Structure formats: C-alpha cells, structure tokens
mmCIF file of C-alpha atoms in Angstrom:
data_model
loop_
_atom_site.group_PDB
_atom_site.id
_atom_site.type_symbol
_atom_site.label_atom_id
_atom_site.label_comp_id
_atom_site.label_asym_id
_atom_site.label_seq_id
_atom_site.Cartn_x
_atom_site.Cartn_y
_atom_site.Cartn_z
ATOM 1 C CA MET A 101 -117.479 -105.721 46.858
ATOM 2 C CA ALA A 102 -116.842 -107.193 43.380
ATOM 3 C CA PRO A 103 -114.437 -105.432 41.197
ATOM 4 C CA ALA A 104 -115.718 -103.407 38.472
ATOM 5 C CA ALA A 105 -115.899 -105.107 34.900
ATOM 6 C CA PRO A 106 -113.582 -103.752 32.387
ATOM 7 C CA LEU A 107 -115.375 -101.763 29.797
ATOM 8 C CA ALA A 108 -114.443 -104.312 26.936
ATOM 9 C CA VAL A 109 -116.265 -106.925 28.979
ATOM 10 C CA LEU A 110 -119.274 -104.731 29.396
ATOM 11 C CA THR A 111 -119.255 -104.046 25.861
ATOM 12 C CA LEU A 112 -119.362 -107.814 25.219
ATOM 13 C CA VAL A 113 -122.354 -108.057 27.514
ATOM 14 C CA ALA A 114 -124.307 -105.445 25.900
ATOM 15 C CA LEU A 115 -123.502 -106.838 22.177
ATOM 16 C CA LEU A 116 -124.115 -110.598 23.221
ATOM 17 C CA ALA A 117 -126.455 -110.570 26.006
ATOM 18 C CA PRO A 118 -129.039 -107.867 25.658
ATOM 19 C CA GLY A 119 -130.772 -107.381 28.796
ATOM 20 C CA LEU A 120 -128.017 -108.699 30.798
ATOM 21 C CA GLY A 121 -128.965 -111.768 33.140
ATOM 22 C CA VAL A 122 -130.049 -113.668 30.194
ATOM 23 C CA ALA A 123 -127.546 -116.721 29.831
ATOM 24 C CA LEU A 124 -126.519 -117.680 26.399
ATOM 25 C CA PRO A 125 -127.048 -121.368 25.428
ATOM 26 C CA GLY A 126 -123.986 -123.371 26.182
ATOM 27 C CA CYS A 127 -122.452 -120.559 28.200
ATOM 28 C CA ASP A 128 -122.386 -121.077 31.925
ATOM 29 C CA TYR A 129 -119.628 -118.590 32.628
ATOM 30 C CA PRO A 130 -119.843 -115.022 33.996
ATOM 31 C CA ALA A 131 -119.042 -112.178 31.491
ATOM 32 C CA HIS A 132 -115.722 -111.445 32.882
ATOM 33 C CA LEU A 133 -114.247 -115.037 31.758
ATOM 34 C CA TRP A 134 -115.654 -114.967 28.291
ATOM 35 C CA CYS A 135 -112.294 -114.127 26.692
ATOM 36 C CA SER A 136 -110.242 -116.246 29.408
ATOM 37 C CA SER A 137 -109.843 -119.063 26.893
ATOM 38 C CA ARG A 138 -110.737 -120.074 23.435
ATOM 39 C CA GLU A 139 -112.948 -122.808 24.630
ATOM 40 C CA ILE A 140 -115.140 -120.381 26.636
ATOM 41 C CA ALA A 141 -115.227 -117.793 23.991
ATOM 42 C CA VAL A 142 -116.672 -120.339 21.399
ATOM 43 C CA ALA A 143 -119.301 -121.488 24.053
ATOM 44 C CA CYS A 144 -120.428 -117.994 24.688
ATOM 45 C CA GLN A 145 -120.246 -116.928 20.965
ATOM 46 C CA ALA A 146 -117.695 -114.250 21.747
ATOM 47 C CA GLU A 147 -114.809 -115.301 19.575
ATOM 48 C CA SER A 148 -114.850 -112.440 17.087
ATOM 49 C CA HIS A 149 -115.211 -109.820 20.115
ATOM 50 C CA CYS A 150 -112.492 -111.430 22.156
ATOM 51 C CA ALA A 151 -110.128 -111.447 19.053
ATOM 52 C CA ASN A 152 -110.324 -107.572 18.906
ATOM 53 C CA LEU A 153 -109.477 -107.121 22.783
ATOM 54 C CA SER A 154 -105.834 -105.877 23.186
ATOM 55 C CA SER A 155 -103.783 -108.006 25.504
ATOM 56 C CA PRO A 156 -101.040 -106.437 27.502
ATOM 57 C CA ALA A 157 -97.619 -106.717 25.955
ATOM 58 C CA ALA A 158 -95.025 -108.758 27.519
ATOM 59 C CA PRO A 159 -91.988 -106.831 28.903
ATOM 60 C CA PRO A 160 -88.803 -107.176 26.777
ATOM 61 C CA VAL A 161 -86.354 -109.750 27.653
ATOM 62 C CA GLU A 162 -83.431 -107.689 29.397
ATOM 63 C CA LEU A 163 -79.857 -109.104 28.313
ATOM 64 C CA THR A 164 -76.795 -107.669 29.495
ATOM 65 C CA LEU A 165 -73.380 -108.715 27.735
ATOM 66 C CA PHE A 166 -70.085 -108.382 29.752
ATOM 67 C CA TYR A 167 -67.372 -108.681 27.194
ATOM 68 C CA GLU A 168 -64.061 -107.608 25.930
ATOM 69 C CA SER A 169 -63.513 -105.775 22.680
ATOM 70 C CA LEU A 170 -60.560 -108.166 21.305
ATOM 71 C CA CYS A 171 -61.612 -111.483 23.131
ATOM 72 C CA PRO A 172 -62.191 -113.997 20.353
ATOM 73 C CA ALA A 173 -65.039 -115.662 21.876
ATOM 74 C CA CYS A 174 -66.833 -112.412 22.743
ATOM 75 C CA ARG A 175 -66.466 -111.064 19.117
ATOM 76 C CA TRP A 176 -67.738 -114.289 17.726
ATOM 77 C CA PHE A 177 -70.673 -114.114 20.244
ATOM 78 C CA LEU A 178 -71.580 -110.518 19.577
ATOM 79 C CA VAL A 179 -71.156 -110.860 15.630
ATOM 80 C CA GLN A 180 -72.536 -114.320 14.982
ATOM 81 C CA GLN A 181 -75.225 -114.658 17.658
ATOM 82 C CA LEU A 182 -76.316 -111.647 19.419
ATOM 83 C CA PHE A 183 -76.345 -109.046 16.503
ATOM 84 C CA THR A 184 -78.324 -111.534 14.015
ATOM 85 C CA THR A 185 -80.684 -112.342 17.058
ATOM 86 C CA TRP A 186 -81.175 -108.465 17.505
ATOM 87 C CA LEU A 187 -82.013 -108.086 13.887
ATOM 88 C CA LEU A 188 -84.389 -110.745 13.696
ATOM 89 C CA LEU A 189 -86.588 -110.012 16.809
ATOM 90 C CA PRO A 190 -89.124 -107.301 17.114
ATOM 91 C CA ALA A 191 -87.623 -104.154 18.607
ATOM 92 C CA GLU A 192 -89.804 -104.511 21.822
ATOM 93 C CA ALA A 193 -88.903 -108.153 22.522
ATOM 94 C CA LEU A 194 -85.216 -107.621 23.549
ATOM 95 C CA SER A 195 -83.380 -104.941 25.406
ATOM 96 C CA ILE A 196 -79.653 -105.367 25.265
ATOM 97 C CA THR A 197 -76.940 -103.614 27.331
ATOM 98 C CA LEU A 198 -73.431 -103.815 26.507
ATOM 99 C CA VAL A 199 -70.459 -103.614 29.186
ATOM 100 C CA PRO A 200 -67.065 -103.814 27.531
ATOM 101 C CA TYR A 201 -64.647 -104.599 30.610
ATOM 102 C CA GLY A 202 -64.436 -108.289 31.203
ATOM 103 C CA ASN A 203 -61.355 -109.379 33.082
ATOM 104 C CA ALA A 204 -59.645 -105.986 33.112
ATOM 105 C CA GLU A 205 -58.311 -104.580 36.190
ATOM 106 C CA GLU A 206 -58.291 -100.895 37.239
ATOM 107 C CA ARG A 207 -56.384 -98.781 39.767
ATOM 108 C CA ASN A 208 -56.582 -95.128 40.731
ATOM 109 C CA VAL A 209 -53.198 -93.218 40.280
ATOM 110 C CA SER A 210 -53.088 -89.637 41.495
ATOM 111 C CA GLY A 211 -56.989 -89.359 41.218
ATOM 112 C CA LYS A 212 -56.936 -90.856 37.567
ATOM 113 C CA TRP A 213 -58.405 -94.252 36.685
ATOM 114 C CA GLN A 214 -55.977 -96.508 34.861
ATOM 115 C CA PHE A 215 -56.851 -99.970 33.259
ATOM 116 C CA GLN A 216 -55.006 -103.095 32.298
ATOM 117 C CA CYS A 217 -56.731 -105.402 29.949
ATOM 118 C CA GLN A 218 -56.530 -109.183 29.341
ATOM 119 C CA HIS A 219 -55.338 -108.679 25.588
ATOM 120 C CA GLY A 220 -53.245 -105.865 26.166
ATOM 121 C CA PRO A 221 -53.356 -101.870 25.807
ATOM 122 C CA GLU A 222 -55.127 -102.205 22.446
ATOM 123 C CA GLU A 223 -58.160 -103.932 24.072
ATOM 124 C CA CYS A 224 -58.441 -101.044 26.689
ATOM 125 C CA LEU A 225 -58.406 -98.683 23.895
ATOM 126 C CA GLY A 226 -61.091 -100.790 22.053
ATOM 127 C CA ASN A 227 -63.209 -100.875 25.199
ATOM 128 C CA MET A 228 -62.904 -97.336 25.705
ATOM 129 C CA ILE A 229 -63.853 -96.310 21.874
ATOM 130 C CA GLU A 230 -67.016 -98.563 22.176
ATOM 131 C CA THR A 231 -67.957 -97.178 25.720
ATOM 132 C CA CYS A 232 -67.446 -93.596 24.406
ATOM 133 C CA LEU A 233 -69.381 -94.599 21.257
ATOM 134 C CA MET A 234 -72.430 -95.671 23.321
ATOM 135 C CA HIS A 235 -72.191 -92.715 25.384
ATOM 136 C CA GLU A 236 -72.305 -90.170 22.665
ATOM 137 C CA ALA A 237 -74.846 -92.168 20.449
ATOM 138 C CA LYS A 238 -77.239 -92.986 23.491
ATOM 139 C CA ASN A 239 -79.598 -94.867 21.076
ATOM 140 C CA PHE A 240 -79.066 -98.413 20.990
ATOM 141 C CA SER A 241 -80.222 -98.794 17.361
ATOM 142 C CA ALA A 242 -77.558 -96.048 16.583
ATOM 143 C CA TYR A 243 -74.579 -97.667 17.937
ATOM 144 C CA PHE A 244 -75.043 -101.402 18.016
ATOM 145 C CA PRO A 245 -74.384 -101.701 14.151
ATOM 146 C CA VAL A 246 -71.365 -99.587 14.477
ATOM 147 C CA ILE A 247 -70.131 -101.891 17.096
ATOM 148 C CA PHE A 248 -71.005 -105.021 15.074
ATOM 149 C CA CYS A 249 -68.740 -103.448 12.250
ATOM 150 C CA LEU A 250 -65.876 -102.727 14.496
ATOM 151 C CA GLU A 251 -66.056 -106.283 16.068
ATOM 152 C CA SER A 252 -66.288 -107.800 12.593
ATOM 153 C CA GLY A 253 -63.162 -106.346 11.288
ATOM 154 C CA SER A 254 -59.474 -106.989 11.747
ATOM 155 C CA SER A 255 -59.048 -104.314 14.601
ATOM 156 C CA VAL A 256 -61.419 -102.439 16.475
ATOM 157 C CA THR A 257 -58.731 -99.557 16.910
ATOM 158 C CA LYS A 258 -57.051 -99.479 13.356
ATOM 159 C CA ASN A 259 -56.670 -95.844 12.050
ATOM 160 C CA LEU A 260 -57.921 -94.229 15.215
ATOM 161 C CA ASP A 261 -56.322 -91.124 13.902
ATOM 162 C CA ALA A 262 -59.532 -91.020 11.535
ATOM 163 C CA VAL A 263 -61.465 -90.225 14.688
ATOM 164 C CA ARG A 264 -59.204 -88.244 16.607
ATOM 165 C CA PRO A 265 -59.650 -84.391 16.969
ATOM 166 C CA PRO A 266 -57.559 -82.628 14.441
ATOM 167 C CA SER A 267 -55.636 -80.707 17.007
ATOM 168 C CA PRO A 268 -55.025 -82.948 20.181
ATOM 169 C CA SER A 269 -54.381 -81.108 23.214
ATOM 170 C CA GLN A 270 -50.810 -81.134 24.831
ATOM 171 C CA GLY A 271 -50.191 -84.404 26.753
ATOM 172 C CA ASP A 272 -52.243 -86.572 24.743
ATOM 173 C CA VAL A 273 -50.892 -90.065 24.468
ATOM 174 C CA SER A 274 -50.358 -91.330 20.941
ATOM 175 C CA LEU A 275 -53.177 -93.955 20.898
ATOM 176 C CA THR A 276 -52.155 -95.066 17.322
ATOM 177 C CA SER A 277 -48.996 -96.612 18.934
ATOM 178 C CA LEU A 278 -51.186 -99.074 20.784
ATOM 179 C CA ARG A 279 -52.095 -101.099 17.520
ATOM 180 C CA ALA A 280 -51.339 -104.794 17.462
ATOM 181 C CA PRO A 281 -50.552 -107.095 14.464
ATOM 182 C CA GLU A 282 -53.812 -107.840 12.528
ATOM 183 C CA PRO A 283 -54.925 -111.133 11.476
ATOM 184 C CA SER A 284 -55.302 -111.398 7.614
ATOM 185 C CA SER A 285 -58.515 -113.329 7.790
ATOM 186 C CA ARG A 286 -60.554 -110.465 8.643
ATOM 187 C CA PRO A 287 -61.551 -107.529 6.560
ATOM 188 C CA CYS A 288 -60.188 -104.228 7.840
ATOM 189 C CA PHE A 289 -62.753 -101.532 8.950
ATOM 190 C CA SER A 290 -61.664 -98.403 10.945
ATOM 191 C CA PRO A 291 -63.697 -96.637 13.296
ATOM 192 C CA ARG A 292 -64.242 -93.680 10.711
ATOM 193 C CA GLN A 293 -65.548 -96.205 8.025
ATOM 194 C CA CYS A 294 -68.047 -97.923 10.530
ATOM 195 C CA LEU A 295 -69.362 -94.539 11.489
ATOM 196 C CA GLN A 296 -69.818 -93.262 8.052
ATOM 197 C CA VAL A 297 -71.415 -96.657 7.003
ATOM 198 C CA TYR A 298 -73.731 -97.231 10.034
ATOM 199 C CA ALA A 299 -74.048 -93.870 11.857
ATOM 200 C CA PRO A 300 -72.978 -90.929 9.739
ATOM 201 C CA GLN A 301 -74.832 -88.740 12.120
ATOM 202 C CA LEU A 302 -72.417 -89.253 15.031
ATOM 203 C CA ASP A 303 -69.507 -86.826 15.412
ATOM 204 C CA GLY A 304 -66.311 -88.917 15.367
ATOM 205 C CA GLY A 305 -64.552 -85.956 16.970
ATOM 206 C CA ARG A 306 -66.629 -86.119 20.042
ATOM 207 C CA ILE A 307 -66.134 -89.915 20.571
ATOM 208 C CA ALA A 308 -62.256 -89.186 20.252
ATOM 209 C CA ALA A 309 -62.348 -86.524 22.837
ATOM 210 C CA CYS A 310 -64.273 -88.885 25.165
ATOM 211 C CA VAL A 311 -61.635 -91.576 24.455
ATOM 212 C CA GLN A 312 -58.810 -89.137 25.273
ATOM 213 C CA GLY A 313 -60.283 -87.420 28.176
ATOM 214 C CA ASP A 314 -61.495 -87.838 31.807
ATOM 215 C CA ALA A 315 -65.178 -88.785 30.442
ATOM 216 C CA GLY A 316 -64.003 -91.904 29.053
ATOM 217 C CA ALA A 317 -61.976 -93.036 32.022
ATOM 218 C CA ALA A 318 -65.147 -92.321 34.196
ATOM 219 C CA LEU A 319 -67.319 -94.181 31.964
ATOM 220 C CA MET A 320 -64.816 -97.101 31.925
ATOM 221 C CA HIS A 321 -64.714 -96.967 35.737
ATOM 222 C CA ARG A 322 -68.421 -97.402 35.810
ATOM 223 C CA ASN A 323 -68.195 -100.482 33.462
ATOM 224 C CA ALA A 324 -65.621 -101.840 36.107
ATOM 225 C CA GLN A 325 -68.043 -101.166 38.883
ATOM 226 C CA LEU A 326 -70.852 -103.046 36.930
ATOM 227 C CA THR A 327 -68.831 -106.130 36.212
ATOM 228 C CA GLN A 328 -67.395 -106.304 39.789
ATOM 229 C CA ALA A 329 -71.043 -106.087 41.081
ATOM 230 C CA LEU A 330 -72.000 -109.236 39.415
ATOM 231 C CA ASP A 331 -73.569 -112.017 41.770
ATOM 232 C CA PRO A 332 -72.417 -114.590 41.187
ATOM 233 C CA PRO A 333 -69.111 -113.149 39.848
ATOM 234 C CA HIS A 334 -68.397 -113.664 36.082
ATOM 235 C CA GLN A 335 -66.134 -116.484 35.368
ATOM 236 C CA TYR A 336 -65.194 -115.826 31.738
ATOM 237 C CA VAL A 337 -66.292 -113.617 29.098
ATOM 238 C CA PRO A 338 -68.613 -113.477 27.240
ATOM 239 C CA TRP A 339 -70.768 -113.465 30.219
ATOM 240 C CA VAL A 340 -74.529 -113.082 29.842
ATOM 241 C CA VAL A 341 -76.963 -111.960 32.378
ATOM 242 C CA ILE A 342 -80.676 -112.479 31.408
ATOM 243 C CA ASN A 343 -83.451 -110.178 33.273
ATOM 244 C CA GLY A 344 -81.308 -109.202 36.161
#
C-alpha cells in the first residue's frame, strides 16, 4: 500500500492539476516529488507553492568544551573563538556544554571530594565558581556571558568575598587566600562585577554557598566523571567534542 501523500502535496495537486491524473506539460513526475528539487518544481510549475512549504529544521550542532578555568589556551579559545561564534550563530544552530575540570585529579577523603588542579588551588576555585554559576543559572544564555567576562579578566576568582555569603558558617576555608599574582595585561573583573553587568538577576550568595558547600563538590565530581568518561580520553585542554 502506497504511503499517504502529505497534506501540502495534496494541496499542490488540487491547485495545479485540477481533476487529478491530468499531467502538466513537461511534468513527468508524481505529485509527491514536485518539491524534491528546483528543476522538478520548475517543470511542474510548482515553484511558488514549494517555496511556502516548511522544511524540517536541522538539529543543532552539539559542542562540549572540556577546559580549565585558568588554562591560557582554554581562556583564549573560550573568549576569542567559542563566545564570538555563539554570538554570531542563530540560537538554534549550536548547543554548547561547558565542563570545567580538564587535567584535575580528585580523591575521596572521609566521604568528601577533594580536587587538585593543574594550575593550582585558584584554578580549582575558578572551576567551582563557574560550575556553581551554571548550576544556579540553569539557562546557558544567562551564564555564558558571565563566564566570558570572568575568563576575559585578570583573575576568575579576584574579590571572591564580593559573592560570599555575608555570614559564612563556621569551618569555612578562606577562599580569598587562594588568589595568585595577576598579570597586568588583562582588565580586572570580579565575579560580582560580571554578575552585575551580564546577569544581575542571579543571586551571588547562592553561588557562593554552592562553592563552599557539598553541592559544589558534588557538581565538580560530576565534571570529573564526564571528563574521565571521554572515549578516546582527552590528551590536552581545551578538548572539544562535537555531536557526541
């Protein structure tokens, strides 16, 4: 049994070949092929009608970036290549996932995850800030400009006190002690400044609470699992995976 013709094709037949079964001059193709190519559409006098038919949208390209918050090559790629590409393309063309972890290592100590990062403790903190930011914001369009701002500045973690809860719970580590010397060639943007400019609706206190609490460690452990599951394994960062 032949498949049923789409409604749009039946409409074409009704408009262009009244009575059905009457072949149009120069058109030796069945109605369901009239819009299969421009040449056939011309031969069957169906150009204007074929132009109005909606074609199924192609699925977005899925890009996953495995990176480190303080890796120079990662920062250059994210700021100069990925962010600008994202701005230029239609929203439905590209789906981006960011996984800040890279060449870090993790270990479980008394039921709590601890991390050692390639560029030191500040990078672990930067990875955690960006991971918690993504978790709290949920929407890629909300958090990607903030991450772009952080990675564009001299230090991802500078002035972290600006986004810390006003009354930290006892036992909190002084995260500001993890700062490293800052290169003078980059402008200085703090997490609070980036939030105020690009995502003022986000609660910096919630992000800081995530960074300091078990939620942040659990999210970073998830990033570690995603990175370790790469097949083939990553050999360097930035590491980009397309559609898979």
